[in-house]
Coordinates of C-alpha atoms in Angstrom, one line a residue:
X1 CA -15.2 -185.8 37.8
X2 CA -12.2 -187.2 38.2
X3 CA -8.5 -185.0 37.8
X4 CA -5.8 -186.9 35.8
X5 CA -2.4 -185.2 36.8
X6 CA 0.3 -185.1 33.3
X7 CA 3.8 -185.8 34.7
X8 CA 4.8 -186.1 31.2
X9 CA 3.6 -189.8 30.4
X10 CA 3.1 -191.0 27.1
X11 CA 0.0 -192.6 28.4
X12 CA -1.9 -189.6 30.2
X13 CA -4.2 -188.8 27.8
X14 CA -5.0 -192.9 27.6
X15 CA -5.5 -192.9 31.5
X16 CA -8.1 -189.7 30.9
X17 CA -9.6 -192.1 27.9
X18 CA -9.5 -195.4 30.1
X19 CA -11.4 -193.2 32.8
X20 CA -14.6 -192.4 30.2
X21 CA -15.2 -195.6 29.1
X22 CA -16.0 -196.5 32.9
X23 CA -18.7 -194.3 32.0
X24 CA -16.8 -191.0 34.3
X25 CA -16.1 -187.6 32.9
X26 CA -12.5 -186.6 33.4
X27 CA -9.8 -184.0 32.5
X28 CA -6.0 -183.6 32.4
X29 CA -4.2 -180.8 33.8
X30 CA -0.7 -180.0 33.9
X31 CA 1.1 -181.1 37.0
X32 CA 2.5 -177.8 37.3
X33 CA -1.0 -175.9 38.2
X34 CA -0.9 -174.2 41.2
X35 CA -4.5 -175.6 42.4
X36 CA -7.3 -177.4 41.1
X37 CA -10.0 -175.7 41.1
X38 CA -12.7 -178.2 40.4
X39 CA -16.5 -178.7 41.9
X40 CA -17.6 -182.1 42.4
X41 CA -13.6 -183.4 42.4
X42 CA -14.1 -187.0 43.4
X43 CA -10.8 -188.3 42.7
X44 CA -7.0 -187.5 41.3
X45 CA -5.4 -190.2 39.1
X46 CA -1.1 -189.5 38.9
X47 CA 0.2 -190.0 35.3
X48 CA 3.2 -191.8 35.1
X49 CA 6.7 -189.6 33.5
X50 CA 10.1 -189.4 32.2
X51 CA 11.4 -187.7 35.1
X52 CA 12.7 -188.4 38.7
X53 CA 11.6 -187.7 42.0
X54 CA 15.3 -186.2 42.8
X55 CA 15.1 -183.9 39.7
X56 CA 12.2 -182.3 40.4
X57 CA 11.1 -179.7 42.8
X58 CA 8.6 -181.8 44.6
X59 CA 7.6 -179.9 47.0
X60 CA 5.2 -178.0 44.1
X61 CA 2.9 -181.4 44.1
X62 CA 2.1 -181.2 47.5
X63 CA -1.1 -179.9 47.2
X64 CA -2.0 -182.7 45.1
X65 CA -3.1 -184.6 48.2
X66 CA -4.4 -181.8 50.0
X67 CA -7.9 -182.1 48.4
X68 CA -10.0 -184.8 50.1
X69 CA -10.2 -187.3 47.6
X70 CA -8.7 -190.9 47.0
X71 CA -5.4 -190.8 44.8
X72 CA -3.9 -193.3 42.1
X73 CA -0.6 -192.9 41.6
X74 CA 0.6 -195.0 38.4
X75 CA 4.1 -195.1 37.8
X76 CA 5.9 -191.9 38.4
X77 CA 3.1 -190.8 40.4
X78 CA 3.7 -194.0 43.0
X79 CA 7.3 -192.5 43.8
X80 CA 6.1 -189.2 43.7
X81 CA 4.2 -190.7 46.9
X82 CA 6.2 -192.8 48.6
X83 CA 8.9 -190.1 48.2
X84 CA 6.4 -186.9 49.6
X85 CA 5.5 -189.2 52.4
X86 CA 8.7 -190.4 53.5
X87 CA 9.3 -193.6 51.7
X88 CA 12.6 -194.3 49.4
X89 CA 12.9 -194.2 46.0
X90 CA 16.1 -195.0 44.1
X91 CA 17.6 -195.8 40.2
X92 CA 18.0 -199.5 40.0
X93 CA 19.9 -201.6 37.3
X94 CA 17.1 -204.1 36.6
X95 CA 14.8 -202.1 34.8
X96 CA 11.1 -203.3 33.7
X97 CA 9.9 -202.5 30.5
X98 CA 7.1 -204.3 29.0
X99 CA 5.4 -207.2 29.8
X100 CA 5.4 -208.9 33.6
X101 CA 4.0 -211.2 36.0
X102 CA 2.5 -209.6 38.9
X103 CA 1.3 -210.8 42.6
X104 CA -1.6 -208.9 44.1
X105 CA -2.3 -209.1 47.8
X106 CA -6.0 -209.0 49.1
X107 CA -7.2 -205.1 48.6
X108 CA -10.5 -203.1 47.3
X109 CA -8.0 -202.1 44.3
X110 CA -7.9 -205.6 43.0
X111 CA -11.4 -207.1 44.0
X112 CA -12.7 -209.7 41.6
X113 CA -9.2 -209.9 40.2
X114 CA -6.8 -213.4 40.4
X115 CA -4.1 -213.3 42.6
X116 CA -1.3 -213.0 39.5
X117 CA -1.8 -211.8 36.1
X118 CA 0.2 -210.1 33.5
X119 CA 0.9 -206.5 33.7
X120 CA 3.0 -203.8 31.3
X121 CA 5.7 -202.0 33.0
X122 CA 8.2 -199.1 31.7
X123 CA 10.5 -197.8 34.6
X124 CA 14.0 -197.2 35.5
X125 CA 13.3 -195.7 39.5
X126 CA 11.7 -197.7 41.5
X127 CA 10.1 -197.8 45.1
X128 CA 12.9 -199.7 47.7
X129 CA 10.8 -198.3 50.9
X130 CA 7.3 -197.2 51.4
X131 CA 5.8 -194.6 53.6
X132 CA 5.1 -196.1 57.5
X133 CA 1.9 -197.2 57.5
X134 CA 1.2 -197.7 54.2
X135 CA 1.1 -201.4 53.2
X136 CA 2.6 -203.7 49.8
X137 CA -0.2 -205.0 47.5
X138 CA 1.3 -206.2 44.8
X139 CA 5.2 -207.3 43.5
X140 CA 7.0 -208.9 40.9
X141 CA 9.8 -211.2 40.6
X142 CA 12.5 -208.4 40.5
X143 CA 10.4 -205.9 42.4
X144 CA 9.2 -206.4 45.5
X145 CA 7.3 -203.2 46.0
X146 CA 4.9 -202.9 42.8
X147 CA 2.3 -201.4 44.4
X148 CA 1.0 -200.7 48.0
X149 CA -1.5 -198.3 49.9
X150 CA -0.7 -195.2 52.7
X151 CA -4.3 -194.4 53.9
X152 CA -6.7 -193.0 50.4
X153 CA -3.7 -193.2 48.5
X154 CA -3.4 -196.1 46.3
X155 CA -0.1 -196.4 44.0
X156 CA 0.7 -198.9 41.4
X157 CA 4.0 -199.4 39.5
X158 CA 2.5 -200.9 36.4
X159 CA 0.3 -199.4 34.3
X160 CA -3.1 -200.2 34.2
X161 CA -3.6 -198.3 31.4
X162 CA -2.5 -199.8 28.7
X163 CA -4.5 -203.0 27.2
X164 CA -1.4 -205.2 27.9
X165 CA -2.4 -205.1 31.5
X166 CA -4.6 -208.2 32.2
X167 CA -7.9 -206.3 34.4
X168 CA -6.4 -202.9 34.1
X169 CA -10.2 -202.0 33.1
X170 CA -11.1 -203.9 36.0
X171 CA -8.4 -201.8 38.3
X172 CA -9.6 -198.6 37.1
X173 CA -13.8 -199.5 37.6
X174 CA -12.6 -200.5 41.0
X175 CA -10.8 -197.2 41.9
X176 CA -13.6 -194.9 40.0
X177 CA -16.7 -196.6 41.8
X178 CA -15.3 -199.2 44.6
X179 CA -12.8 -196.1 45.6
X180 CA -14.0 -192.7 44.7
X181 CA -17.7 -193.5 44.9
X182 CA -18.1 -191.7 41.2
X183 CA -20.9 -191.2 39.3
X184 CA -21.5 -192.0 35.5
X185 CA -21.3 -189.0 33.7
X186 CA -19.4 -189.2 30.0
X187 CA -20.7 -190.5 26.4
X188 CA -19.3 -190.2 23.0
X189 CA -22.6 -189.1 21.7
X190 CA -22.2 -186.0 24.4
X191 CA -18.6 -185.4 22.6
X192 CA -20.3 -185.1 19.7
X193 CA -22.7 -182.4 20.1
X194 CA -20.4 -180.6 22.4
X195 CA -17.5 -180.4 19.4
X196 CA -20.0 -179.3 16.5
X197 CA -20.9 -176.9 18.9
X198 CA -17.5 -175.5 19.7
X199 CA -16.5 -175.9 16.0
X200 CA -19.9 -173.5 15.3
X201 CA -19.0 -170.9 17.9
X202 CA -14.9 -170.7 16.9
X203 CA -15.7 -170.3 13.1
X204 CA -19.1 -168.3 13.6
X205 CA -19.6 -166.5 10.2
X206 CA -16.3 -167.5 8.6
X207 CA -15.5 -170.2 6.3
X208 CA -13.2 -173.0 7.4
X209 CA -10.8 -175.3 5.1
X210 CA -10.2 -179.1 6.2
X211 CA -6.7 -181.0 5.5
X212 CA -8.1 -184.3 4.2
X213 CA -5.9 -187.2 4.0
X214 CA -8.3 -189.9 3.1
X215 CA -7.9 -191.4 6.1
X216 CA -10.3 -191.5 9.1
X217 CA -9.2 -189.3 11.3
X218 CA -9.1 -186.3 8.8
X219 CA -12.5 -187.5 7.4
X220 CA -14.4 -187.5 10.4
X221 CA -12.7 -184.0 11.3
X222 CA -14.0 -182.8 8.2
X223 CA -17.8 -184.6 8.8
X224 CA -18.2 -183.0 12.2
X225 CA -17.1 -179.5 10.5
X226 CA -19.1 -180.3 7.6
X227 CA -22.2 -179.9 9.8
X228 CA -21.5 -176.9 12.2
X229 CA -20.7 -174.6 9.4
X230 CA -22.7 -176.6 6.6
X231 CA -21.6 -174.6 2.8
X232 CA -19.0 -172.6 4.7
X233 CA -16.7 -175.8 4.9
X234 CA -13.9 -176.8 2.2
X235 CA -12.3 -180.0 2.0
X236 CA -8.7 -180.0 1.0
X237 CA -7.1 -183.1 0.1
X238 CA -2.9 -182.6 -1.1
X239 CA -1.1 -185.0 -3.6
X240 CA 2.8 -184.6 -2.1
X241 CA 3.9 -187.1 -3.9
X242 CA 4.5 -189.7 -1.2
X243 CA 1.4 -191.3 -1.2
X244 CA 0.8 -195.3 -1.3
X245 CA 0.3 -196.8 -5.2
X246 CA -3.0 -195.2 -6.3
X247 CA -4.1 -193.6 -3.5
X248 CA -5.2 -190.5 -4.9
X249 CA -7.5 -192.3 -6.9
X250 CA -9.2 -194.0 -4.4
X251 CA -9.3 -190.8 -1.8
X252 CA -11.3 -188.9 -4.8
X253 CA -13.4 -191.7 -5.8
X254 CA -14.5 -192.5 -2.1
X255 CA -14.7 -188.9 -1.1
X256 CA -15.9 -186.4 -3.9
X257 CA -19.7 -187.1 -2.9
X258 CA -19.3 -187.1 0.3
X259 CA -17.9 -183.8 1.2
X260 CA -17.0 -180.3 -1.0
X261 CA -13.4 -181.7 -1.8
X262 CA -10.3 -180.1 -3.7
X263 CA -7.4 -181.8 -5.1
X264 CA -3.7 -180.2 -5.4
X265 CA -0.8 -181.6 -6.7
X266 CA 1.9 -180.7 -4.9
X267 CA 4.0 -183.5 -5.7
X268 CA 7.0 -181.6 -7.3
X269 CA 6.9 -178.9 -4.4
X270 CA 7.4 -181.6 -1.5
X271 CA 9.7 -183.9 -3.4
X272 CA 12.3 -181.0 -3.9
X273 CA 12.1 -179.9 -0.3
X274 CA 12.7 -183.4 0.9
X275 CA 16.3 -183.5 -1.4
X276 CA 19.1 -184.8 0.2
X277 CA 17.2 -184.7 3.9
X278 CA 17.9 -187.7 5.4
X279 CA 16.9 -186.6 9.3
X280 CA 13.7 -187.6 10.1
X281 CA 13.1 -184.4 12.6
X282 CA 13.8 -182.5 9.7
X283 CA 11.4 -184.6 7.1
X284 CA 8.5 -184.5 9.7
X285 CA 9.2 -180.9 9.7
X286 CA 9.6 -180.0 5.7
X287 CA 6.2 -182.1 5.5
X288 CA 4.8 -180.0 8.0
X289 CA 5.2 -176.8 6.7
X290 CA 5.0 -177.5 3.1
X291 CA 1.7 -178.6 4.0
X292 CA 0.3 -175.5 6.1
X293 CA 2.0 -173.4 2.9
X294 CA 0.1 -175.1 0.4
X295 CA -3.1 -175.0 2.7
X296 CA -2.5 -171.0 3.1
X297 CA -2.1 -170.6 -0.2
X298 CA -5.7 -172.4 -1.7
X299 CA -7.2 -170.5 1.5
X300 CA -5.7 -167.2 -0.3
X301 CA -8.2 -168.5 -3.4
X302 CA -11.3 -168.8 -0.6
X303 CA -12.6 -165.6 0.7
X304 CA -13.1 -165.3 4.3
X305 CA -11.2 -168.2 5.5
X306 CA -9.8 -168.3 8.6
X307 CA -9.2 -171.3 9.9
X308 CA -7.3 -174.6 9.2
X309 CA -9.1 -178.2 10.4
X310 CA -6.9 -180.8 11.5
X311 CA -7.4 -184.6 11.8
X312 CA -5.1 -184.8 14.7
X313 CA -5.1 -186.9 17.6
X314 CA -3.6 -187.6 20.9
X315 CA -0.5 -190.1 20.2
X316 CA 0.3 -187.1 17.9
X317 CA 0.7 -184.5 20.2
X318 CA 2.2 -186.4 22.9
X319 CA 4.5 -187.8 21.1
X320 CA 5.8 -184.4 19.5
X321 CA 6.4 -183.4 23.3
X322 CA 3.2 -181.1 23.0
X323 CA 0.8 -182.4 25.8
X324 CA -0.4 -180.6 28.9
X325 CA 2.5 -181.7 31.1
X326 CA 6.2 -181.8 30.5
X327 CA 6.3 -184.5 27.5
X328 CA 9.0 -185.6 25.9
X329 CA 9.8 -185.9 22.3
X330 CA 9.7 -189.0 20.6
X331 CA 8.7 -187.8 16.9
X332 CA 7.3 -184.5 15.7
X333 CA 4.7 -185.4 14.1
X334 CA 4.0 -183.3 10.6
X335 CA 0.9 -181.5 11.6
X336 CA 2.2 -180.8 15.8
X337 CA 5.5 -180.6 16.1
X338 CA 6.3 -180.3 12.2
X339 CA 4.0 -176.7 12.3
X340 CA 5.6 -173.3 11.5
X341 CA 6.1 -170.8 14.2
X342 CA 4.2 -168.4 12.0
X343 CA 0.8 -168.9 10.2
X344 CA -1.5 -167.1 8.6
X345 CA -4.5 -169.6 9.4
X346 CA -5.9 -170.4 12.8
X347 CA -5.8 -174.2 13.7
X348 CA -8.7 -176.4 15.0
X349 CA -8.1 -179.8 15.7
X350 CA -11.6 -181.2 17.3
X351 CA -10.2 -184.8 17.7
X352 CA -7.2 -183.5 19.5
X353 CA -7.5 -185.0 22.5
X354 CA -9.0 -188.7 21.3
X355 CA -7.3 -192.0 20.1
X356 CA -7.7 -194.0 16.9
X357 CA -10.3 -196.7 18.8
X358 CA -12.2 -193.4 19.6
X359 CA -12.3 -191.7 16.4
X360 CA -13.7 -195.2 15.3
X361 CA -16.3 -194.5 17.4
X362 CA -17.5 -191.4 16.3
X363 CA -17.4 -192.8 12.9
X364 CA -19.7 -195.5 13.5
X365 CA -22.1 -193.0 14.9
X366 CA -22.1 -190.9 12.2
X367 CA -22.6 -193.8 9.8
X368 CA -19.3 -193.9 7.8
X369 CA -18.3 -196.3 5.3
X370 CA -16.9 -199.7 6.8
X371 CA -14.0 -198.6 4.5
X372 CA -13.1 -195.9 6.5
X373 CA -13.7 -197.2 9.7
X374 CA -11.4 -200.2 9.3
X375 CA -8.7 -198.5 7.1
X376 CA -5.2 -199.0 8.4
X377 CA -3.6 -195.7 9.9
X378 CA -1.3 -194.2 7.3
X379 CA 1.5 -191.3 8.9
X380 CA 0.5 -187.9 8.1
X381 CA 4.2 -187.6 6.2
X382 CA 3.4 -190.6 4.3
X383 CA 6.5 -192.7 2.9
X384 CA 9.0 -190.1 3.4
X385 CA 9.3 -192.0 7.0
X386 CA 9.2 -195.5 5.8
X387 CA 12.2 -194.5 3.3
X388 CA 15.1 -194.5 5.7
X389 CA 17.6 -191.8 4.6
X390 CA 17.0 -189.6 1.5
X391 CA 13.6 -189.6 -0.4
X392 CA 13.9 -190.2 -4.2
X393 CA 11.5 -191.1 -6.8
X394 CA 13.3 -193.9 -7.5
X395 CA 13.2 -195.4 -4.2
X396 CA 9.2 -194.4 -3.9
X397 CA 8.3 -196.3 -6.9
X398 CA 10.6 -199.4 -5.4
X399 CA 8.4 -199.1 -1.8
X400 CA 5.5 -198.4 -3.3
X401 CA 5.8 -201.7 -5.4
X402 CA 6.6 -203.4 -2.3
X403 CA 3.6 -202.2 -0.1
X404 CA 1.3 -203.2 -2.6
X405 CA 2.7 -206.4 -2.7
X406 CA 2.0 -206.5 0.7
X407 CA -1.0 -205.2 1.3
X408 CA -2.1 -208.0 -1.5
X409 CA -1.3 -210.7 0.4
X410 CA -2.1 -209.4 3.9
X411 CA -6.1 -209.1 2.9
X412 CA -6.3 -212.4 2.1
X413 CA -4.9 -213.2 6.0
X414 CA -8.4 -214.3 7.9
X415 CA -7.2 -211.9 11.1
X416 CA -6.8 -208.8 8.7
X417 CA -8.9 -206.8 10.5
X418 CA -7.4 -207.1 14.0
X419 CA -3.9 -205.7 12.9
X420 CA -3.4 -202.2 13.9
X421 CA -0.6 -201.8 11.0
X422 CA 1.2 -203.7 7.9
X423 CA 3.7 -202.4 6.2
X424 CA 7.1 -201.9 4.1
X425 CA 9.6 -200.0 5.1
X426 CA 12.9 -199.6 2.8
X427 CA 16.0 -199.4 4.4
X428 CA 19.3 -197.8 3.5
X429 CA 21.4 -201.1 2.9
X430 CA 22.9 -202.6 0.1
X431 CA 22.9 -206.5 0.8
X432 CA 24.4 -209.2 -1.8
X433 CA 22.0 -211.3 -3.1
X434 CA 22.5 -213.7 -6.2
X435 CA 20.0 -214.0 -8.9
X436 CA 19.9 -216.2 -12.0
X437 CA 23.4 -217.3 -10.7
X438 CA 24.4 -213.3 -11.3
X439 CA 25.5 -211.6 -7.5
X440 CA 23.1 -208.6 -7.2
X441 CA 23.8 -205.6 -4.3
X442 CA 20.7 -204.5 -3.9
X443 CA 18.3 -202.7 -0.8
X444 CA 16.8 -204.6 2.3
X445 CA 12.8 -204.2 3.0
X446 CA 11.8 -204.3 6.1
X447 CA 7.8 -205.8 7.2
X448 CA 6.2 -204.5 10.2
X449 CA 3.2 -205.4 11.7
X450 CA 1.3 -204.6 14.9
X451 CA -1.5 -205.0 17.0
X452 CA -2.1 -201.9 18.9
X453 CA -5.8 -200.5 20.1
X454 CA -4.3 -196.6 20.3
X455 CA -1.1 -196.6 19.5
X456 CA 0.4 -195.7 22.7
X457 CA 1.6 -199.3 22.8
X458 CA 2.0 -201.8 20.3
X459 CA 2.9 -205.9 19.9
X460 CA 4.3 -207.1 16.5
X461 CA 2.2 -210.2 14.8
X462 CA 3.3 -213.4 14.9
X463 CA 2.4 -213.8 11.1
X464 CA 2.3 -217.4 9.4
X465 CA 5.0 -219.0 7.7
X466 CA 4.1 -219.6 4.5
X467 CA 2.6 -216.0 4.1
X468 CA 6.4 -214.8 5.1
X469 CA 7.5 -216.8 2.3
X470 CA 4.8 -215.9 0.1
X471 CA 5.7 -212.0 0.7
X472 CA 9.3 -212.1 0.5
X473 CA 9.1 -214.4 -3.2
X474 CA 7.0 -212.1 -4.6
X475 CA 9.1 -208.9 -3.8
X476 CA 12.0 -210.2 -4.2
X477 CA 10.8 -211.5 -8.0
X478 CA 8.4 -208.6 -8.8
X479 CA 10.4 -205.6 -7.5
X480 CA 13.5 -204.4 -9.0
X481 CA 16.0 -203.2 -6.3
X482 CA 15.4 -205.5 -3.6
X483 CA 16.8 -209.0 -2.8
X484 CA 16.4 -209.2 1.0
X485 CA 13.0 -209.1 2.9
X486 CA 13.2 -209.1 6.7
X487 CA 10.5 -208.8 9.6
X488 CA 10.4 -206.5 12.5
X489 CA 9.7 -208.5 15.7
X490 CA 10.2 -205.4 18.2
X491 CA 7.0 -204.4 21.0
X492 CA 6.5 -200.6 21.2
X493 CA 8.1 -199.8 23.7
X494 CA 11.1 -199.8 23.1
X495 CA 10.6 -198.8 19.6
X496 CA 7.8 -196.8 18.1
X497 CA 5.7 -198.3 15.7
X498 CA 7.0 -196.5 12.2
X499 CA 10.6 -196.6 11.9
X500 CA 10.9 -192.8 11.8

């Protein structure tokens, strides 16, 4: 197996993924385990991280490269290296972040690879020496030290990773069998059986409730529960009241023979929680624990229920700061970093450590609707983070009008499918407009729309002219209380892909 080491990356977890789908079991552990204590270790893979090497105490990692096994260091984990074996790392004003052009220089990491290709970086520190004897294999423009090798110890600025990185696939086979000599040893269908299993052993005799969303992620959640504990399961599904036009409808009507499902409406309940909140910490957070309340409560109506399913996955905890390592907040999201302290249910959350792409996966082997499988992900605290500012009835109905709008016109695009996300997002500005030679002051919406596989990293569509122009005339005419419609053209990163 091989070890992936969390620094704190945003893309650990995707490096661990990245690592399976060469067909080779791996875990993550903290980088702040004292040793790894692992049979049949064939190789260590170092996540990249928010820190520095001169903040940290790095003499801790040492051991790291005290195990007999090749090392990748990506990222962080590159100056972690050069630094430990007496190389020089230092802040520089050119920072990378996103896409670059990279040279590679003849080496076993890059075999069957061209000589440049594009790669993604995101780093401030970078590498100025490298440790004596080790040897450059690949630079940029602005960096001239974007990767090189110091004996079994192969380190890469760039992340190969994420699926802006021409070959990282490529990279990574190379390291796993060219490198580490691994063996095949991971399959989703094993993930499978190994989580009903779990799910079976953690509930035993109990009965278990399911948050269901509608979307995929909470569905498939609730599938795999559905058959370990068979009548003992309950699907849950909540109306807060910030839901996209009609979706309630269409979550019963798809679901209600599929699985044991209960409606609430809780729409009142959330909407005067969310008064007046315009933080979106604190929104993420109000959703959250409205949600495990009204959960707790219907559990109250089910004898012998003890724990709480959860459709979460990986971007969601790492983001919310909650990974193995020492991650860093972006967003909490609702159902991580949005959770009370105190709760009476216990959580499971069997999809905790996969990505969207994944949980696809797992759907198509189960034999799930198309619908579900290619439905668009939705954010657990629905439009309360796509209303910049205060949430208000009012300004619902206005997005909700919009979105649909939206969502209208973007089926009939002939690359639907391949979009990650589309969507409206209303912002808190009043913009002059004139209509029917009258001057209006009314709100700005915002379009987004991405291409992403997991999430982790995301490039906006370059969507057609006329169906801009198409979009924006119909909202503008259709909805009352907007007269401006503008597109988002920003890469995550920098920005995430909601807007809070």
């Amino acid at each position: 197996m091989i070890a992936v080491i969390d620094f704190g990356s945003q893309y650990t977890q995707l490096i661990a993924r990245r690592v399976r789908e060469c067909g080779v079991y791996s875990e993550i552990f903290s980088c702040f385990i004292d040793k790894l204590k692992i049979e049949n270790l064939e190789g260590i893979i170092l996540s990249g991280g928010p820190g520095s090497v001169y903040q940290e105490n790095i003499k801790r990692f040492r051991h790291f490269f005290e195990y007999d096994v090749p090392v990748l260091g990506i990222c962080y984990g590159m100056q972690l290296v050069a630094h430990i074996f007496g190389g020089r790392v230092q802040h520089t004003r050119c920072r990378e972040y996103g896409p670059a052009e990279i040279k590679v220089r003849k080496n076993i990491l890059f075999d069957g690879l061209l000589d440049s290709f594009n790669v993604w970086m995101s780093h401030g520190d970078t590498v100025v020496i490298i440790p004596e004897g080790g040897r450059i294999i690949a630079s940029t423009e602005s960096n001239p030290i974007a990767g090189f090798q110091f004996k079994n110890l192969y380190c890469l600025q760039f992340h190969p990773e994420v699926k802006h990185t021409q070959f990282g696939m490529k990279i990574i086979n190379n390291f796993l069998y060219k490198i580490c000599r691994a063996k095949k040893s991971w399959s989703m269908g094993r993930f499978i059986s190994e989580k009903i299993r779990e799910i079976r052993e953690t509930v035993g005799d109990e009965k278990a409730i399911c948050a269901i969303s509608g979307g995929i992620d909470s569905t498939v959640a609730g599938i795999l529960t559905s058959r370990a504990i068979g009548k003992n399961f309950v699907g849950i599904f909540v109306d807060n009241g910030l839901l996209r036009f009609n979706e309630c409808e269409e979550v019963v009507k798809n679901l209600k023979n599929r699985i044991n499902l209960k409606v609430i409406d809780a729409r009142s309940r959330f909407l005067n929680r969310l008064k007046g909140v315009e933080d979106p910490e604190k929104k993420r957070k109000i959703i959250g624990e409205e949600f495990i309340r009204v959960f707790e409560n219907e559990a109250g109506k089910i004898k012998g229920v003890k724990f709480l399913i959860q459709g979460t996955l990986y971007p969601d905890v790492i983001e919310s700061g909650k990974g193995i390592g020492p991650s860093a907040v972006i967003k909490s999201h609702h159902n991580v970093g949005g959770l009370p302290e105190k709760m009476d249910l216990k959580i499971i959350e069997p999809l905790r450590m996969l990505f969207k792409d994944e949980v696809r996966e797992i759907a198509k082997r189960l034999k799930m609707p198309k619908a579900f499988i290619e439905r668009k992900p939705f954010p657990g605290p629905g439009l309360a983070v796509r209303i910049i500012g205060p949430v208000t009835e009012e300004k619902l109905k206005i997005l909700r009008q919009a979105d649909k709008i939206l969502q209208e016109e973007a089926r009939k695009l002939k690359f639907y499918k391949d979009i990650w996300q589309i969507f409206a997002v209303l912002l808190p500005l009043g913009s002059v407009g004139v209509m029917g030679d009258k001057r209006t002051y009314e709100s700005v919406c915002a379009i987004r729309a991405v291409y992403s596989e997991d999430g982790m990293t995301a490039d906006w569509v370059k969507l057609p002219d006329e169906f801009l122009r198409q979009v924006s005339r119909r909202i503008t005419n259709e909805v009352r209380g907007i007269n401006r419609v503008v597109y988002d053209i920003t890469s995550k990163p920098p920005a995430t892909i909601e807007w809070e």
